[in-house]
Amino acid sequence: MDSFLNSMPKAELHLHLEGTLEPELMFALAERNGIELPYASVDELSRAYNFGNLQDFLDLYYQGAEVLQTEQDFYDLTWAYIERCKAQNVIHIEPFFDPQTHTERSIPFATVIRGISRALADAESKYGISSGLIMCFLRHLSELEAFNTLHQAEPYLDNIIGIGLDSSEQGHPPAKFERVFAKARSMGLLAVAHAGEEGPAQNIIDALDLLHVDRIDHGVRATDDAELMQRLAQEKMALTVCPLSNTRLRVFDDMSQHNILQMLEQGVKVTVNSDDPAYFGGYLTENFIALEQGLGMTRGQALELARNSFEYSFASPNRKAEMLALLGKLG
Ligand code: ADE
Ligand code: ZN
């Protein structure tokens, strides 16, 4: 089953590129850029990855991202993730990046997006991995700062398919970003938002009604609200669920308590994703394996989850058909 899960073609729709920064690469980039890390070794850093909640993780994640300085750093970060995708037969990706984590440190927007985009272009030409890049706004920052970021993205709209919303959910509800999402959508960008990860089901409803998102990231708190569950199923609104992230950030105490398969069986269009794999102990295959081990996911359920990842991706109709056909061959 593990090798089946690894070789099964799949798409990743919820992945923060900054969250793919493995400790080894963090140390290598720190050295290359003359930055002193507050950890003596890779082991010491890895031992710090023991999070009580989302904010504990975010504090370390933003600190780690400080080693990213040059266009080549962003290329190397992205390329290392592409190699993981290649090894796990992830054939389509829609990664997130957080420009504000970098522009706040005076790294130009252009440096970030050029490095990432060059690696994504190489992924397509060398490995046939298709992609669409999503730019996230940090919800702990202001609406004005989000508008400024959208403005900085204007010369690069060909490199971006959509916008997202991430960082601390508590205290920063969707309503704060209603106007900047409306503006981005008027520019032709698709929209997603983290909602119902640590925050209440109401944040999912508000992401739908105020931000008019095309997908919900996480959304696991939807099961608190039966009416919302029905709506999600009826509207075929996909949720990009991240099992290992949820257990590492204590959204669920144990994988055996995770609700992803319950949602799948209730007709909600859930997908499996890795969120921040360098911090949470696994890429896409490891997330599928965790569902098999913790919840007894069947082969049929794994195939349905992979099918959802293609169906609810933002790929073109032709590309979707091509990817679904590859999966069809497996049953
Ligand atoms: N940024 C990176 N990972 C995140 C997560 N799981 N939730 C919110 N913001 C994030
Ligand atoms: Zn996320």
CSV table of C-alpha atoms and ligand atoms in Angstrom, one decimal:
chain,number,residue,atom,x,y,z
A,1,MET,CA,0.0,0.0,0.0
A,2,ASP,CA,2.8,2.5,0.8
A,3,SER,CA,4.4,2.1,-2.6
A,4,PHE,CA,0.9,2.3,-4.2
A,5,LEU,CA,0.3,5.6,-2.4
A,6,ASN,CA,3.7,6.9,-3.5
A,7,SER,CA,3.3,6.0,-7.1
A,8,MET,CA,-0.3,7.1,-7.4
A,9,PRO,CA,-0.4,10.3,-9.5
A,10,LYS,CA,-1.6,13.2,-7.3
A,11,ALA,CA,-1.8,17.0,-7.1
A,12,GLU,CA,-0.8,19.2,-4.2
A,13,LEU,CA,-3.1,22.2,-3.6
A,14,HIS,CA,-2.0,23.4,-0.2
A,15,LEU,CA,1.7,23.8,0.3
A,16,HIS,CA,3.6,26.8,1.6
A,17,LEU,CA,7.0,27.0,-0.2
A,18,GLU,CA,8.5,28.6,2.9
A,19,GLY,CA,7.3,25.5,4.8
A,20,THR,CA,9.4,23.2,2.6
A,21,LEU,CA,12.6,24.7,4.0
A,22,GLU,CA,14.3,21.6,5.4
A,23,PRO,CA,16.7,22.1,8.4
A,24,GLU,CA,19.7,21.1,6.2
A,25,LEU,CA,18.9,23.7,3.6
A,26,MET,CA,18.2,26.3,6.3
A,27,PHE,CA,21.7,25.8,7.6
A,28,ALA,CA,23.3,25.8,4.1
A,29,LEU,CA,21.5,29.1,3.2
A,30,ALA,CA,22.4,30.7,6.6
A,31,GLU,CA,26.1,29.9,5.9
A,32,ARG,CA,25.9,31.1,2.2
A,33,ASN,CA,24.4,34.4,3.4
A,34,GLY,CA,26.5,34.9,6.5
A,35,ILE,CA,23.5,34.6,8.9
A,36,GLU,CA,23.8,33.2,12.4
A,37,LEU,CA,21.0,30.8,13.4
A,38,PRO,CA,20.0,30.6,17.0
A,39,TYR,CA,20.6,26.8,16.9
A,40,ALA,CA,23.9,24.9,17.1
A,41,SER,CA,22.9,22.1,14.7
A,42,VAL,CA,20.3,20.6,12.4
A,43,ASP,CA,19.4,18.2,15.3
A,44,GLU,CA,18.9,21.0,17.8
A,45,LEU,CA,16.7,22.9,15.3
A,46,SER,CA,14.6,19.8,14.5
A,47,ARG,CA,14.1,19.2,18.3
A,48,ALA,CA,12.5,22.7,18.5
A,49,TYR,CA,9.7,21.5,16.1
A,50,ASN,CA,7.4,20.6,18.9
A,51,PHE,CA,4.5,22.9,18.6
A,52,GLY,CA,1.6,23.5,21.0
A,53,ASN,CA,-0.5,25.4,18.5
A,54,LEU,CA,-0.4,27.3,15.2
A,55,GLN,CA,1.3,30.4,16.6
A,56,ASP,CA,4.1,28.4,18.1
A,57,PHE,CA,4.8,27.1,14.7
A,58,LEU,CA,4.4,30.4,12.9
A,59,ASP,CA,7.0,32.0,15.2
A,60,LEU,CA,9.6,29.4,14.1
A,61,TYR,CA,8.5,29.4,10.5
A,62,TYR,CA,9.0,33.2,10.1
A,63,GLN,CA,12.3,33.0,11.8
A,64,GLY,CA,13.5,30.2,9.5
A,65,ALA,CA,12.5,32.1,6.4
A,66,GLU,CA,15.0,34.8,7.2
A,67,VAL,CA,17.8,32.8,5.6
A,68,LEU,CA,16.0,33.3,2.2
A,69,GLN,CA,17.7,36.3,0.7
A,70,THR,CA,18.6,36.0,-3.0
A,71,GLU,CA,16.8,35.0,-6.1
A,72,GLN,CA,18.9,31.8,-6.1
A,73,ASP,CA,17.8,31.0,-2.6
A,74,PHE,CA,14.2,31.1,-3.7
A,75,TYR,CA,15.0,29.0,-6.7
A,76,ASP,CA,16.9,26.4,-4.6
A,77,LEU,CA,14.0,26.3,-2.0
A,78,THR,CA,11.4,25.7,-4.8
A,79,TRP,CA,13.6,23.2,-6.7
A,80,ALA,CA,14.2,21.1,-3.6
A,81,TYR,CA,10.4,20.8,-3.3
A,82,ILE,CA,10.1,19.9,-7.0
A,83,GLU,CA,12.5,17.0,-6.5
A,84,ARG,CA,10.3,15.7,-3.7
A,85,CYS,CA,7.3,16.0,-6.0
A,86,LYS,CA,9.1,14.1,-8.7
A,87,ALA,CA,10.0,11.3,-6.2
A,88,GLN,CA,6.3,11.0,-5.1
A,89,ASN,CA,4.6,11.3,-8.5
A,90,VAL,CA,3.0,14.7,-7.6
A,91,ILE,CA,2.3,15.8,-11.2
A,92,HIS,CA,0.5,19.1,-10.5
A,93,ILE,CA,1.1,21.7,-7.8
A,94,GLU,CA,-0.4,25.0,-6.7
A,95,PRO,CA,2.1,26.3,-4.1
A,96,PHE,CA,1.7,29.3,-1.9
A,97,PHE,CA,4.2,31.9,-1.1
A,98,ASP,CA,4.1,34.7,1.5
A,99,PRO,CA,5.7,37.8,-0.2
A,100,GLN,CA,5.2,39.9,3.0
A,101,THR,CA,7.5,37.6,5.0
A,102,HIS,CA,10.2,38.7,2.7
A,103,THR,CA,9.3,42.3,1.6
A,104,GLU,CA,9.0,43.2,5.4
A,105,ARG,CA,12.8,42.3,5.6
A,106,SER,CA,13.5,44.5,2.5
A,107,ILE,CA,13.9,41.6,0.1
A,108,PRO,CA,12.3,42.9,-3.1
A,109,PHE,CA,9.1,41.3,-4.4
A,110,ALA,CA,10.9,40.7,-7.7
A,111,THR,CA,13.7,38.7,-6.1
A,112,VAL,CA,11.1,36.3,-4.5
A,113,ILE,CA,8.8,35.8,-7.5
A,114,ARG,CA,11.6,35.5,-10.1
A,115,GLY,CA,13.4,32.7,-8.1
A,116,ILE,CA,10.2,30.8,-7.5
A,117,SER,CA,8.9,31.2,-11.1
A,118,ARG,CA,12.1,30.1,-12.7
A,119,ALA,CA,12.0,26.8,-10.7
A,120,LEU,CA,8.4,26.2,-11.6
A,121,ALA,CA,9.2,26.7,-15.3
A,122,ASP,CA,12.0,24.2,-15.0
A,123,ALA,CA,9.7,21.8,-13.2
A,124,GLU,CA,7.4,21.9,-16.3
A,125,SER,CA,10.1,21.6,-18.9
A,126,LYS,CA,12.3,19.0,-17.1
A,127,TYR,CA,9.7,16.9,-15.3
A,128,GLY,CA,6.3,17.8,-16.9
A,129,ILE,CA,5.1,19.0,-13.5
A,130,SER,CA,2.4,21.6,-14.1
A,131,SER,CA,1.8,24.4,-11.6
A,132,GLY,CA,-0.1,27.5,-10.6
A,133,LEU,CA,1.4,29.9,-8.1
A,134,ILE,CA,-0.8,31.4,-5.3
A,135,MET,CA,0.2,34.6,-3.4
A,136,CYS,CA,-0.9,34.7,0.2
A,137,PHE,CA,-1.6,37.7,2.3
A,138,LEU,CA,-0.5,37.5,5.9
A,139,ARG,CA,-3.7,38.0,7.9
A,140,HIS,CA,-1.9,39.3,11.0
A,141,LEU,CA,-0.9,42.3,8.9
A,142,SER,CA,-3.2,45.1,7.9
A,143,GLU,CA,-5.6,45.5,5.0
A,144,LEU,CA,-3.5,48.3,3.6
A,145,GLU,CA,-0.4,46.1,3.6
A,146,ALA,CA,-2.3,43.5,1.7
A,147,PHE,CA,-3.4,46.2,-0.9
A,148,ASN,CA,0.3,47.2,-1.2
A,149,THR,CA,1.3,43.6,-1.8
A,150,LEU,CA,-1.3,43.2,-4.5
A,151,HIS,CA,0.0,46.4,-6.1
A,152,GLN,CA,3.6,45.0,-6.1
A,153,ALA,CA,2.3,41.9,-7.8
A,154,GLU,CA,0.9,43.8,-10.8
A,155,PRO,CA,3.9,43.4,-13.1
A,156,TYR,CA,3.9,39.6,-12.4
A,157,LEU,CA,0.2,38.7,-12.9
A,158,ASP,CA,1.3,36.2,-15.6
A,159,ASN,CA,3.2,34.3,-12.9
A,160,ILE,CA,0.3,34.1,-10.4
A,161,ILE,CA,-3.1,32.3,-10.7
A,162,GLY,CA,-4.6,33.4,-7.4
A,163,ILE,CA,-4.4,34.9,-4.0
A,164,GLY,CA,-4.7,33.2,-0.6
A,165,LEU,CA,-4.9,34.2,3.1
A,166,ASP,CA,-2.8,32.6,5.8
A,167,SER,CA,-1.0,33.1,9.2
A,168,SER,CA,-2.8,33.6,12.5
A,169,GLU,CA,-6.5,32.8,12.1
A,170,GLN,CA,-7.5,33.8,15.7
A,171,GLY,CA,-8.4,37.5,15.8
A,172,HIS,CA,-8.0,38.0,12.0
A,173,PRO,CA,-11.3,37.0,10.5
A,174,PRO,CA,-12.1,37.0,6.7
A,175,ALA,CA,-14.0,40.3,6.9
A,176,LYS,CA,-10.8,42.2,7.4
A,177,PHE,CA,-9.8,41.3,3.8
A,178,GLU,CA,-13.1,41.6,2.0
A,179,ARG,CA,-12.1,44.6,-0.1
A,180,VAL,CA,-8.6,43.4,-1.1
A,181,PHE,CA,-10.1,40.1,-2.2
A,182,ALA,CA,-12.7,41.9,-4.3
A,183,LYS,CA,-10.0,43.9,-5.9
A,184,ALA,CA,-7.9,40.9,-6.7
A,185,ARG,CA,-10.8,39.0,-8.1
A,186,SER,CA,-11.7,42.0,-10.3
A,187,MET,CA,-8.1,41.6,-11.7
A,188,GLY,CA,-8.9,38.0,-12.8
A,189,LEU,CA,-7.2,36.2,-9.9
A,190,LEU,CA,-8.7,33.2,-8.3
A,191,ALA,CA,-9.1,33.1,-4.5
A,192,VAL,CA,-8.5,30.7,-1.6
A,193,ALA,CA,-8.3,31.3,2.1
A,194,HIS,CA,-7.3,29.4,5.2
A,195,ALA,CA,-10.4,29.1,7.3
A,196,GLY,CA,-11.6,26.8,10.0
A,197,GLU,CA,-8.2,25.5,10.9
A,198,GLU,CA,-8.0,26.8,14.5
A,199,GLY,CA,-10.8,29.3,14.0
A,200,PRO,CA,-14.6,28.6,14.0
A,201,ALA,CA,-16.8,27.2,11.2
A,202,GLN,CA,-18.1,30.8,10.9
A,203,ASN,CA,-14.8,31.7,9.3
A,204,ILE,CA,-15.5,29.2,6.5
A,205,ILE,CA,-18.9,30.7,5.9
A,206,ASP,CA,-17.4,34.2,5.8
A,207,ALA,CA,-14.6,33.1,3.5
A,208,LEU,CA,-17.4,31.9,1.1
A,209,ASP,CA,-19.8,34.8,1.5
A,210,LEU,CA,-17.4,37.7,1.9
A,211,LEU,CA,-14.2,36.7,0.1
A,212,HIS,CA,-16.0,34.5,-2.5
A,213,VAL,CA,-13.2,32.0,-2.5
A,214,ASP,CA,-12.9,29.1,-5.0
A,215,ARG,CA,-11.5,26.7,-2.4
A,216,ILE,CA,-11.2,26.6,1.4
A,217,ASP,CA,-7.8,25.8,2.9
A,218,HIS,CA,-8.1,23.4,5.9
A,219,GLY,CA,-11.8,23.8,6.7
A,220,VAL,CA,-11.8,20.9,9.2
A,221,ARG,CA,-14.0,22.8,11.7
A,222,ALA,CA,-16.8,22.5,9.1
A,223,THR,CA,-18.0,19.4,10.9
A,224,ASP,CA,-19.1,21.6,13.8
A,225,ASP,CA,-21.9,22.9,11.6
A,226,ALA,CA,-24.3,20.4,9.9
A,227,GLU,CA,-25.8,23.0,7.6
A,228,LEU,CA,-22.4,24.2,6.4
A,229,MET,CA,-21.4,20.5,5.7
A,230,GLN,CA,-24.5,20.2,3.5
A,231,ARG,CA,-23.7,23.5,1.7
A,232,LEU,CA,-20.1,22.5,1.0
A,233,ALA,CA,-21.2,19.1,-0.4
A,234,GLN,CA,-23.9,20.7,-2.5
A,235,GLU,CA,-21.7,23.5,-3.9
A,236,LYS,CA,-18.8,21.1,-4.5
A,237,MET,CA,-16.6,23.4,-2.5
A,238,ALA,CA,-13.2,21.8,-2.1
A,239,LEU,CA,-11.3,21.7,1.2
A,240,THR,CA,-7.5,21.4,1.1
A,241,VAL,CA,-7.0,19.3,4.2
A,242,CYS,CA,-3.5,18.8,5.8
A,243,PRO,CA,-3.5,15.7,8.1
A,244,LEU,CA,0.0,15.8,9.5
A,245,SER,CA,-0.2,19.6,10.0
A,246,ASN,CA,-3.4,19.2,12.0
A,247,THR,CA,-1.9,16.6,14.4
A,248,ARG,CA,1.4,18.5,14.7
A,249,LEU,CA,-0.4,21.8,15.5
A,250,ARG,CA,-2.8,20.0,17.9
A,251,VAL,CA,-6.0,20.7,15.9
A,252,PHE,CA,-6.5,16.9,16.5
A,253,ASP,CA,-4.7,15.1,19.3
A,254,ASP,CA,-4.3,12.0,17.2
A,255,MET,CA,-4.7,11.0,13.6
A,256,SER,CA,-7.3,8.4,14.7
A,257,GLN,CA,-9.5,11.5,15.5
A,258,HIS,CA,-9.1,13.2,12.2
A,259,ASN,CA,-12.3,14.0,10.3
A,260,ILE,CA,-11.1,13.9,6.7
A,261,LEU,CA,-12.6,10.5,5.8
A,262,GLN,CA,-15.8,11.4,7.6
A,263,MET,CA,-16.1,14.5,5.4
A,264,LEU,CA,-15.2,12.4,2.3
A,265,GLU,CA,-18.0,9.9,3.1
A,266,GLN,CA,-20.4,12.8,3.6
A,267,GLY,CA,-19.8,14.0,0.1
A,268,VAL,CA,-17.5,17.0,0.9
A,269,LYS,CA,-14.8,17.4,-1.8
A,270,VAL,CA,-11.7,17.0,0.4
A,271,THR,CA,-8.1,16.7,-0.8
A,272,VAL,CA,-4.9,15.7,1.0
A,273,ASN,CA,-2.0,18.1,1.3
A,274,SER,CA,1.2,18.6,3.2
A,275,ASP,CA,1.0,22.4,4.2
A,276,ASP,CA,4.6,22.8,5.6
A,277,PRO,CA,6.2,19.4,5.2
A,278,ALA,CA,9.7,20.4,6.5
A,279,TYR,CA,8.1,21.3,9.8
A,280,PHE,CA,5.4,18.6,10.1
A,281,GLY,CA,7.2,15.4,9.3
A,282,GLY,CA,6.1,14.6,5.8
A,283,TYR,CA,5.3,15.4,2.2
A,284,LEU,CA,2.3,14.2,0.3
A,285,THR,CA,3.0,10.4,0.4
A,286,GLU,CA,3.6,10.6,4.1
A,287,ASN,CA,0.3,12.3,4.6
A,288,PHE,CA,-1.5,9.6,2.7
A,289,ILE,CA,0.3,6.9,4.7
A,290,ALA,CA,-0.7,8.6,7.9
A,291,LEU,CA,-4.3,8.3,6.9
A,292,GLU,CA,-3.9,4.7,6.1
A,293,GLN,CA,-2.2,4.0,9.4
A,294,GLY,CA,-4.3,6.3,11.6
A,295,LEU,CA,-7.7,6.0,10.0
A,296,GLY,CA,-7.6,2.8,7.9
A,297,MET,CA,-8.0,4.7,4.6
A,298,THR,CA,-8.8,2.2,1.8
A,299,ARG,CA,-7.2,2.1,-1.6
A,300,GLY,CA,-10.6,3.3,-3.0
A,301,GLN,CA,-10.6,6.3,-0.7
A,302,ALA,CA,-7.0,7.2,-1.6
A,303,LEU,CA,-8.0,7.1,-5.3
A,304,GLU,CA,-11.0,9.4,-4.6
A,305,LEU,CA,-8.8,11.8,-2.7
A,306,ALA,CA,-6.3,11.9,-5.5
A,307,ARG,CA,-9.1,12.3,-8.0
A,308,ASN,CA,-10.4,15.3,-6.0
A,309,SER,CA,-6.9,16.8,-6.1
A,310,PHE,CA,-7.1,16.9,-9.9
A,311,GLU,CA,-10.8,17.7,-10.3
A,312,TYR,CA,-10.6,20.7,-7.9
A,313,SER,CA,-7.3,22.0,-9.0
A,314,PHE,CA,-7.1,25.2,-11.1
A,315,ALA,CA,-5.5,23.4,-14.0
A,316,SER,CA,-7.0,23.8,-17.5
A,317,PRO,CA,-9.8,21.4,-18.6
A,318,ASN,CA,-7.3,19.7,-20.9
A,319,ARG,CA,-4.7,19.2,-18.2
A,320,LYS,CA,-7.3,18.0,-15.8
A,321,ALA,CA,-8.6,15.4,-18.2
A,322,GLU,CA,-5.0,14.2,-18.9
A,323,MET,CA,-4.3,13.8,-15.2
A,324,LEU,CA,-7.6,12.1,-14.4
A,325,ALA,CA,-6.9,9.7,-17.2
A,326,LEU,CA,-3.6,8.7,-15.6
A,327,LEU,CA,-5.5,7.9,-12.4
A,328,GLY,CA,-8.3,6.1,-14.2
A,329,LYS,CA,-5.8,3.5,-15.3
A,330,LEU,CA,-5.4,2.5,-11.6
A,331,GLY,CA,-9.1,1.8,-11.1
B,1,ADE,N1,1.4,29.5,7.1
B,1,ADE,C1,2.0,28.4,6.9
B,1,ADE,N2,1.4,27.4,7.3
B,1,ADE,C2,0.2,27.8,7.8
B,1,ADE,C3,-0.9,27.2,8.4
B,1,ADE,N3,-1.0,25.9,8.6
B,1,ADE,N4,-1.9,28.0,8.9
B,1,ADE,C4,-1.8,29.3,8.7
B,1,ADE,N5,-0.8,29.9,8.1
B,1,ADE,C5,0.2,29.2,7.7
B,2,ZN,ZN,-1.5,26.3,5.2
